[in-house]
mmCIF file of C-alpha atoms and ligand atoms in Angstrom:
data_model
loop_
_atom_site.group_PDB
_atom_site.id
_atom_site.type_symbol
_atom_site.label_atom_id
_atom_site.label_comp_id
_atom_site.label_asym_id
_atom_site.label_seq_id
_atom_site.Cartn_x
_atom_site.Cartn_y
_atom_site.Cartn_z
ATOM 1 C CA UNK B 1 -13.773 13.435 -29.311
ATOM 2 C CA UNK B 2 -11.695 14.248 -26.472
ATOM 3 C CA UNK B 3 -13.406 14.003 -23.061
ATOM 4 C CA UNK B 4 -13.956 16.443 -20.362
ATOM 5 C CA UNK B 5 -12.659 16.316 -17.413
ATOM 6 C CA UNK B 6 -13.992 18.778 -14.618
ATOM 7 C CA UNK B 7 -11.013 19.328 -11.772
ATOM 8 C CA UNK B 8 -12.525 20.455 -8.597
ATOM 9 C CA UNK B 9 -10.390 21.418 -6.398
ATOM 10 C CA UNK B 10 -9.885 24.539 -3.702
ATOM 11 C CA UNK B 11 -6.107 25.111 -4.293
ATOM 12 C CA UNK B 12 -5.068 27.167 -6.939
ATOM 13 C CA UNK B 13 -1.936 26.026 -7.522
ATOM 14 C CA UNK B 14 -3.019 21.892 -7.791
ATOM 15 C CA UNK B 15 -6.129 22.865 -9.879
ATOM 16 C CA UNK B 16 -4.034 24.604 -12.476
ATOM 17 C CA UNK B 17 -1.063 22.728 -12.014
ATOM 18 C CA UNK B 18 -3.561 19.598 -12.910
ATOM 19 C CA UNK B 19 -5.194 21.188 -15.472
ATOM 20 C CA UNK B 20 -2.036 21.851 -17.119
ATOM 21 C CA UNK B 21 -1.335 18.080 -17.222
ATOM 22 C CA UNK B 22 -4.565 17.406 -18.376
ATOM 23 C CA UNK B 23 -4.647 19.726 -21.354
ATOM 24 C CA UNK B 24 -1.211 18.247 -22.475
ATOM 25 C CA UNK B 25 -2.612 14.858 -22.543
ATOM 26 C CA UNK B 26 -5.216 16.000 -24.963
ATOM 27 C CA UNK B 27 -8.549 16.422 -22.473
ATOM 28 C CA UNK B 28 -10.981 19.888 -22.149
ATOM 29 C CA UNK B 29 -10.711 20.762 -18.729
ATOM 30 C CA UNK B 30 -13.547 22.801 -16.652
ATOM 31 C CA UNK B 31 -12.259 23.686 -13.348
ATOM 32 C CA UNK B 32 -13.874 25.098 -9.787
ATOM 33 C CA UNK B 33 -12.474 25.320 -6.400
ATOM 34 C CA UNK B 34 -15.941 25.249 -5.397
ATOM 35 C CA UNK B 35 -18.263 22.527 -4.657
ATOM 36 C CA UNK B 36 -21.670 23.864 -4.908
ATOM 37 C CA UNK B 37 -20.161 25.260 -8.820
ATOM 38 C CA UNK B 38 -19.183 21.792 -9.082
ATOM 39 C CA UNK B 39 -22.826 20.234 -8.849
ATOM 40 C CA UNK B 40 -23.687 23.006 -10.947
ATOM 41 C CA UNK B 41 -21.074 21.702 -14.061
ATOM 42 C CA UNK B 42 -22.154 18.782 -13.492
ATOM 43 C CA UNK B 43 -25.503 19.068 -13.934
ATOM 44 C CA UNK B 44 -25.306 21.203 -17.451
ATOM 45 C CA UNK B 45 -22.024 20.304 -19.081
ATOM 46 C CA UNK B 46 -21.322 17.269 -20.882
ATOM 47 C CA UNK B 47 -18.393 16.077 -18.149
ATOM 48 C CA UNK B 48 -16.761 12.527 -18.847
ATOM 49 C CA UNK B 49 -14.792 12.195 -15.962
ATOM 50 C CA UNK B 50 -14.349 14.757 -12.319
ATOM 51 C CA UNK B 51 -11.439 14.869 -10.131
ATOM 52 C CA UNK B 52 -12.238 15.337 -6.827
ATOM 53 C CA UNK B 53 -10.941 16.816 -3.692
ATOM 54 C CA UNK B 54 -12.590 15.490 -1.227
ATOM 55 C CA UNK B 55 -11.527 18.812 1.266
ATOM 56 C CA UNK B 56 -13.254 21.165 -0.181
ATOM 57 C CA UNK B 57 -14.780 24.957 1.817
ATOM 58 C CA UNK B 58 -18.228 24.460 1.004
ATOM 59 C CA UNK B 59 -20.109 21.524 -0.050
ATOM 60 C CA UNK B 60 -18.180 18.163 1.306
ATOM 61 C CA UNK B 61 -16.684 16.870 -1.482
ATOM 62 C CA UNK B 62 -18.666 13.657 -0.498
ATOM 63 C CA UNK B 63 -22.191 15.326 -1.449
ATOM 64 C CA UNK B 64 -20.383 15.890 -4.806
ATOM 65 C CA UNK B 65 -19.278 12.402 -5.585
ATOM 66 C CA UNK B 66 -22.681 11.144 -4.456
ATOM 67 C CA UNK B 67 -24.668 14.204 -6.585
ATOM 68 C CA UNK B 68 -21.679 13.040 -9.928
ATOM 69 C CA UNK B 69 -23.300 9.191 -9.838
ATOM 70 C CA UNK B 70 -26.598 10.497 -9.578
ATOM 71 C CA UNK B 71 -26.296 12.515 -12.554
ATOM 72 C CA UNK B 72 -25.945 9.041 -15.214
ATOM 73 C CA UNK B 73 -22.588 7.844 -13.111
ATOM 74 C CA UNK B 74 -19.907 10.327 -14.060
ATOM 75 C CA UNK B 75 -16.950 8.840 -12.956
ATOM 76 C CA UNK B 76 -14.948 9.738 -10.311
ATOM 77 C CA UNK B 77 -11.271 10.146 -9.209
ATOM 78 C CA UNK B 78 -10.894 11.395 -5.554
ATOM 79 C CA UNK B 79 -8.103 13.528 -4.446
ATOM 80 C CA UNK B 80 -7.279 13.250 -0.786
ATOM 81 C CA UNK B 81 -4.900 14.351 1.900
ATOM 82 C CA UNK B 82 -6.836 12.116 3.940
ATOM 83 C CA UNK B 83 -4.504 9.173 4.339
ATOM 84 C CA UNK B 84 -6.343 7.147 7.286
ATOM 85 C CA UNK B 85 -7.407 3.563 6.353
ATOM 86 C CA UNK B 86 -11.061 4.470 7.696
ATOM 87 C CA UNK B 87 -10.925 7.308 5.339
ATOM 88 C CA UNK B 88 -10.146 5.421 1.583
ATOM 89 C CA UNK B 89 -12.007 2.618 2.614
ATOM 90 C CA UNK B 90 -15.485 5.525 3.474
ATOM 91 C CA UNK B 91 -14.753 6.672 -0.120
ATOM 92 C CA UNK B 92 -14.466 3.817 -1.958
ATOM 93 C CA UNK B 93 -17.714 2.550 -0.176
ATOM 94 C CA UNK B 94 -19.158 5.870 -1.933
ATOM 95 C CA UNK B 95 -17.923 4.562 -4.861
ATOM 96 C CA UNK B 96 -14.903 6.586 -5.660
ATOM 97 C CA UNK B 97 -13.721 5.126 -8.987
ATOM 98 C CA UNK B 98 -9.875 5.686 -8.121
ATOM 99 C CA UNK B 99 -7.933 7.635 -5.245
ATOM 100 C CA UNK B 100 -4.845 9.597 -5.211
ATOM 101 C CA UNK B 101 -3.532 10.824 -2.094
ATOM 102 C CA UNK B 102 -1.788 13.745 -2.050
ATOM 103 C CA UNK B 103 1.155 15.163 -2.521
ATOM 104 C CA UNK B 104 1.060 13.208 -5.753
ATOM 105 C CA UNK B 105 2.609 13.243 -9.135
ATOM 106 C CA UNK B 106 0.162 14.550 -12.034
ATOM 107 C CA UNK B 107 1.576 12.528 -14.332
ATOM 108 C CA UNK B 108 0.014 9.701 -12.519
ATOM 109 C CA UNK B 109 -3.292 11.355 -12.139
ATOM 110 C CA UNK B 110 -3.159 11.842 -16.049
ATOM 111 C CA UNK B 111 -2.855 8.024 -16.162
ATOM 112 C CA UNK B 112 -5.142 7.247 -13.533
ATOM 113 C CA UNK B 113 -7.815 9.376 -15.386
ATOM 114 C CA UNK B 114 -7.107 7.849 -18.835
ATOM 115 C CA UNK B 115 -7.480 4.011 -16.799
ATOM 116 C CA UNK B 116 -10.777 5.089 -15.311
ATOM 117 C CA UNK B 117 -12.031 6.461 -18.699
ATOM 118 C CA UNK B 118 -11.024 3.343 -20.815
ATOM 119 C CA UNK B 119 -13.030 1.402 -17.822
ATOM 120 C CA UNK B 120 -16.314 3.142 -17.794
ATOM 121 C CA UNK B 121 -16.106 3.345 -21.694
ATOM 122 C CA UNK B 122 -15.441 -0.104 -22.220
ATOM 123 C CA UNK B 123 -18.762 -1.022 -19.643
ATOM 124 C CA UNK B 124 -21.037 1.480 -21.418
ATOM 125 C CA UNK B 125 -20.164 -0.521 -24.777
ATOM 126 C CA UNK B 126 -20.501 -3.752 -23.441
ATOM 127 C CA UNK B 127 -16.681 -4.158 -24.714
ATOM 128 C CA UNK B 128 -14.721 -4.691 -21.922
ATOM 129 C CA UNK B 129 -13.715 -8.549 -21.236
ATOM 130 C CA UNK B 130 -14.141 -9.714 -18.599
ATOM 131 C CA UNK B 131 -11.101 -11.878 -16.775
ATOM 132 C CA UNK B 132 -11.831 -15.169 -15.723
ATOM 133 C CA UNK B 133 -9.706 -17.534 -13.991
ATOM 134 C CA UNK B 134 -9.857 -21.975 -13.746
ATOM 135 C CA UNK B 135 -11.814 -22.268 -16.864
ATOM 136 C CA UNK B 136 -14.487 -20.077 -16.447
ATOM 137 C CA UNK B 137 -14.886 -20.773 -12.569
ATOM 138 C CA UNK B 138 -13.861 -17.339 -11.075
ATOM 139 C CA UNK B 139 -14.795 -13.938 -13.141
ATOM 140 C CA UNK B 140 -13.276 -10.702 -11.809
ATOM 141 C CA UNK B 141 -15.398 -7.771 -12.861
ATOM 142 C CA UNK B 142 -13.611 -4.430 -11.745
ATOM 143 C CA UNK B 143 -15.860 -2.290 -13.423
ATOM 144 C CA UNK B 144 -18.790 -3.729 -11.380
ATOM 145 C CA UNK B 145 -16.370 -4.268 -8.373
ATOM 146 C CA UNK B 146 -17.867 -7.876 -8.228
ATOM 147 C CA UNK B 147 -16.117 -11.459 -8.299
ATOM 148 C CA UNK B 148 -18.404 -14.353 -9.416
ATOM 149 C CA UNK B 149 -16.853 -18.182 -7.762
ATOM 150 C CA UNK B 150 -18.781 -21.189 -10.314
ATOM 151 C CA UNK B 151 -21.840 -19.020 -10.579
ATOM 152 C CA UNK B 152 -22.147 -17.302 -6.983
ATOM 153 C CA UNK B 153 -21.006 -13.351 -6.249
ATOM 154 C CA UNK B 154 -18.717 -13.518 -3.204
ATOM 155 C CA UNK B 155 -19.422 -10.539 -1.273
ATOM 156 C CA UNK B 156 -15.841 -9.150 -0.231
ATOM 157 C CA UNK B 157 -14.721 -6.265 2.200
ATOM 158 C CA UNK B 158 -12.751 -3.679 0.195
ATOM 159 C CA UNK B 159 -9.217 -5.070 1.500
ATOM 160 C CA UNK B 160 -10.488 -8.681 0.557
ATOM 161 C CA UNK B 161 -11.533 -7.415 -2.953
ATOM 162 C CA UNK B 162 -7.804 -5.227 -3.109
ATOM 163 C CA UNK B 163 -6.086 -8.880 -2.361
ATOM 164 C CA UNK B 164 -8.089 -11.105 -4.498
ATOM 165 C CA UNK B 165 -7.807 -8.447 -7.575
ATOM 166 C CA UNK B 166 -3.940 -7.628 -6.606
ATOM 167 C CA UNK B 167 -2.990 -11.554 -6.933
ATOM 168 C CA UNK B 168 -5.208 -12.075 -10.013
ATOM 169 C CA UNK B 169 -3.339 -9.443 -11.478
ATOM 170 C CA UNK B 170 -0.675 -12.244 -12.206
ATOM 171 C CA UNK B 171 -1.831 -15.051 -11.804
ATOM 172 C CA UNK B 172 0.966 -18.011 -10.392
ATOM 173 C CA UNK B 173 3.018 -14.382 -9.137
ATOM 174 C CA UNK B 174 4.114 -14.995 -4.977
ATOM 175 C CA UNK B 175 3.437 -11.369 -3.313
ATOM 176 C CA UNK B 176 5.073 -11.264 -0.428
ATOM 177 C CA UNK B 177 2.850 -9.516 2.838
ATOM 178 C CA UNK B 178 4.754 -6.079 2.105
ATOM 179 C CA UNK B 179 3.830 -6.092 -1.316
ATOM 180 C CA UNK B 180 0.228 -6.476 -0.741
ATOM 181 C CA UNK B 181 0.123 -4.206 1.818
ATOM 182 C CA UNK B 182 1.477 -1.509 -0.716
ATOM 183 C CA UNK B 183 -0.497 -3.017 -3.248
ATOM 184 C CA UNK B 184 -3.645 -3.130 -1.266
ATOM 185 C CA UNK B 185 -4.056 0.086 0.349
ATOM 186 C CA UNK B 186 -1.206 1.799 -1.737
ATOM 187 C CA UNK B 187 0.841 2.862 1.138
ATOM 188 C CA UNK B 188 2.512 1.736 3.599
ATOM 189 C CA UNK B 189 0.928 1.114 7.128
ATOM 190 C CA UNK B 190 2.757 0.453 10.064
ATOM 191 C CA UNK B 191 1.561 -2.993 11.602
ATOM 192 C CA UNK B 192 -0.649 -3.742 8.794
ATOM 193 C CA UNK B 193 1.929 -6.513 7.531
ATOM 194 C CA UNK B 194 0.854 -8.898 10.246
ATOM 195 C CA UNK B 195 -2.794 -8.316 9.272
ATOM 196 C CA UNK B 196 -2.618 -9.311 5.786
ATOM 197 C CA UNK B 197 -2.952 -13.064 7.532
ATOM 198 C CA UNK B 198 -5.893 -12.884 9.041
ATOM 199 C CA UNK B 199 -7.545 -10.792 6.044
ATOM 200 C CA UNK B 200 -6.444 -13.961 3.210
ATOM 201 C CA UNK B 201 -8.002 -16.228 5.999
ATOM 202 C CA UNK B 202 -11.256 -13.966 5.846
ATOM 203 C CA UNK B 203 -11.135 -14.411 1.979
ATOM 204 C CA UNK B 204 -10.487 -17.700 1.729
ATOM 205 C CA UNK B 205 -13.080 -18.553 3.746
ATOM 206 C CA UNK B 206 -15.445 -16.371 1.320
ATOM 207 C CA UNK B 207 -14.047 -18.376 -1.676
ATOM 208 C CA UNK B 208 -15.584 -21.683 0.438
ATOM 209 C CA UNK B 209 -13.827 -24.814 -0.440
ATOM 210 C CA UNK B 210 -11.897 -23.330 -3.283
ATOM 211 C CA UNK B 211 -10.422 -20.715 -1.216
ATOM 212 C CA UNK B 212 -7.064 -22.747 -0.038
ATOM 213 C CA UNK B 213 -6.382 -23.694 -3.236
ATOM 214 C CA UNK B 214 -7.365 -20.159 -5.286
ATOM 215 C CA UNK B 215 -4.866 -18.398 -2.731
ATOM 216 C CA UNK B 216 -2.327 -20.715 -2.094
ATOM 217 C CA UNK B 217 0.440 -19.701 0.335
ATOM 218 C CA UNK B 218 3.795 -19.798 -0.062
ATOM 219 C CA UNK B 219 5.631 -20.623 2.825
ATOM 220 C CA UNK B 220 8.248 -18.160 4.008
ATOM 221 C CA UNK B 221 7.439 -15.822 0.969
ATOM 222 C CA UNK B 222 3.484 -14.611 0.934
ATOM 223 C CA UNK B 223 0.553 -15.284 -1.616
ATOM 224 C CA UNK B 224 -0.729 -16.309 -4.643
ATOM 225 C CA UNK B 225 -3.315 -16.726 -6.628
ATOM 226 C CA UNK B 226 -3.842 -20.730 -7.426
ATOM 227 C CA UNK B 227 -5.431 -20.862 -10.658
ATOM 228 C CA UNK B 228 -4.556 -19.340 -14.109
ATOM 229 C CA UNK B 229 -6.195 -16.907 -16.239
ATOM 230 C CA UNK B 230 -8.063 -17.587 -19.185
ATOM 231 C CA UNK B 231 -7.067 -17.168 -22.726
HETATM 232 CA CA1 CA Q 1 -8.852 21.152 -0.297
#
């Protein structure tokens, strides 16, 4: 059955323009521009997935995300103009599922939407594998946002837990700083280069004794990640 996806979103012209997309890639659409109609959807359709602005004239589109886990963890994708580093980092904290900042393309929110669908279906059946790295020794669990090191969950910051999930990716790959940076927060930040340092220092020294050699540097070109992924 196709899934639901409820678009809530003050401007006319994104809402429809997204729920044009959406019905072309085969989902039911509800849409609102208003929050407090939003909570309302929520709590008596059958939604699968809601897109979120988070600037919304009514109810902050914060009380929504918060009110859509409540209500048996609809998943959520945020929509924000908001671009600050403060800002993605508050919202993923809420537990945003994915962001897209604005302007953006709505063919990637179609695929973004279809990615955080397959995720959240794949941990309500149990089905989704779950990578692991060294022979068992680090698991990566993005649907639970948690990263297990020979037993033990290593609590990470969210920029840690962007790098450590960026170079498993590809495991052996060299990212340079720019890369991750992009990577990481998904734009580019002026200054933030340099910072990348001192944030794989942070993480390595999560990772304990394994950390030098799970992110091993490469000298002159960035990062990567030390061990290889499991078959
Ligand atoms: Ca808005």
């Amino acid at each position: 059955m196709a899934a639901t996806v409820l678009v809530v979103e003050d401007e006319k012209e994104i809402r429809e323009l997204l729920r044009r997309y959406l019905e072309r890639a085969g989902y039911g659409v509800l849409t609102t521009g208003s929050g407090a109609e939003a909570v309302r959807l929520l709590g008596e359709r059958g939604v699968d997935l809601t897109l979120l602005d988070l600037g919304l004239p009514d109810v902050d589109g914060e009380e929504v995300l918060r009110e859509a886990h409540g209500l048996g963890g609809v998943p959520v994708v945020v929509l924000t103009a908001r671009t600050s580093v403060e800002d993605r980092i508050h919202g993923l904290r809420l537990g945003a599922d994915d962001y897209v900042t604005k302007p953006f393309s709505p063919t990637e929110v179609v695929l973004r939407v279809g990615a955080v669908l397959q995720r959240a279906r794949g941990t309500a059946a149990g089905a989704a594998p779950v990578p692991s790295y060294g022979g068992g020794r680090l698991r990566i669990d993005e649907a639970r946002h948690e990263a297990v090191l020979d037993g033990a969950a290593v609590e990470l910051t969210p920029t840690e837990w962007g790098l450590l999930t960026t170079l498993a990716a590809v495991p052996g790959r060299v990212y340079s700083r720019y890369e991750l940076v992009n990577r990481v927060r998904g734009y580019e930040f002026a200054g933030y280069e340099r910072t990348i340092d001192s944030h794989v220092k942070n993480l390595r020294h999560k990772l304990g004794a394994r950390g030098p050699e799970l992110v091993e540097t490469v000298l002159g070109v960035g990062y990567r990640l030390g061990w290889s992924r499991d078959p």
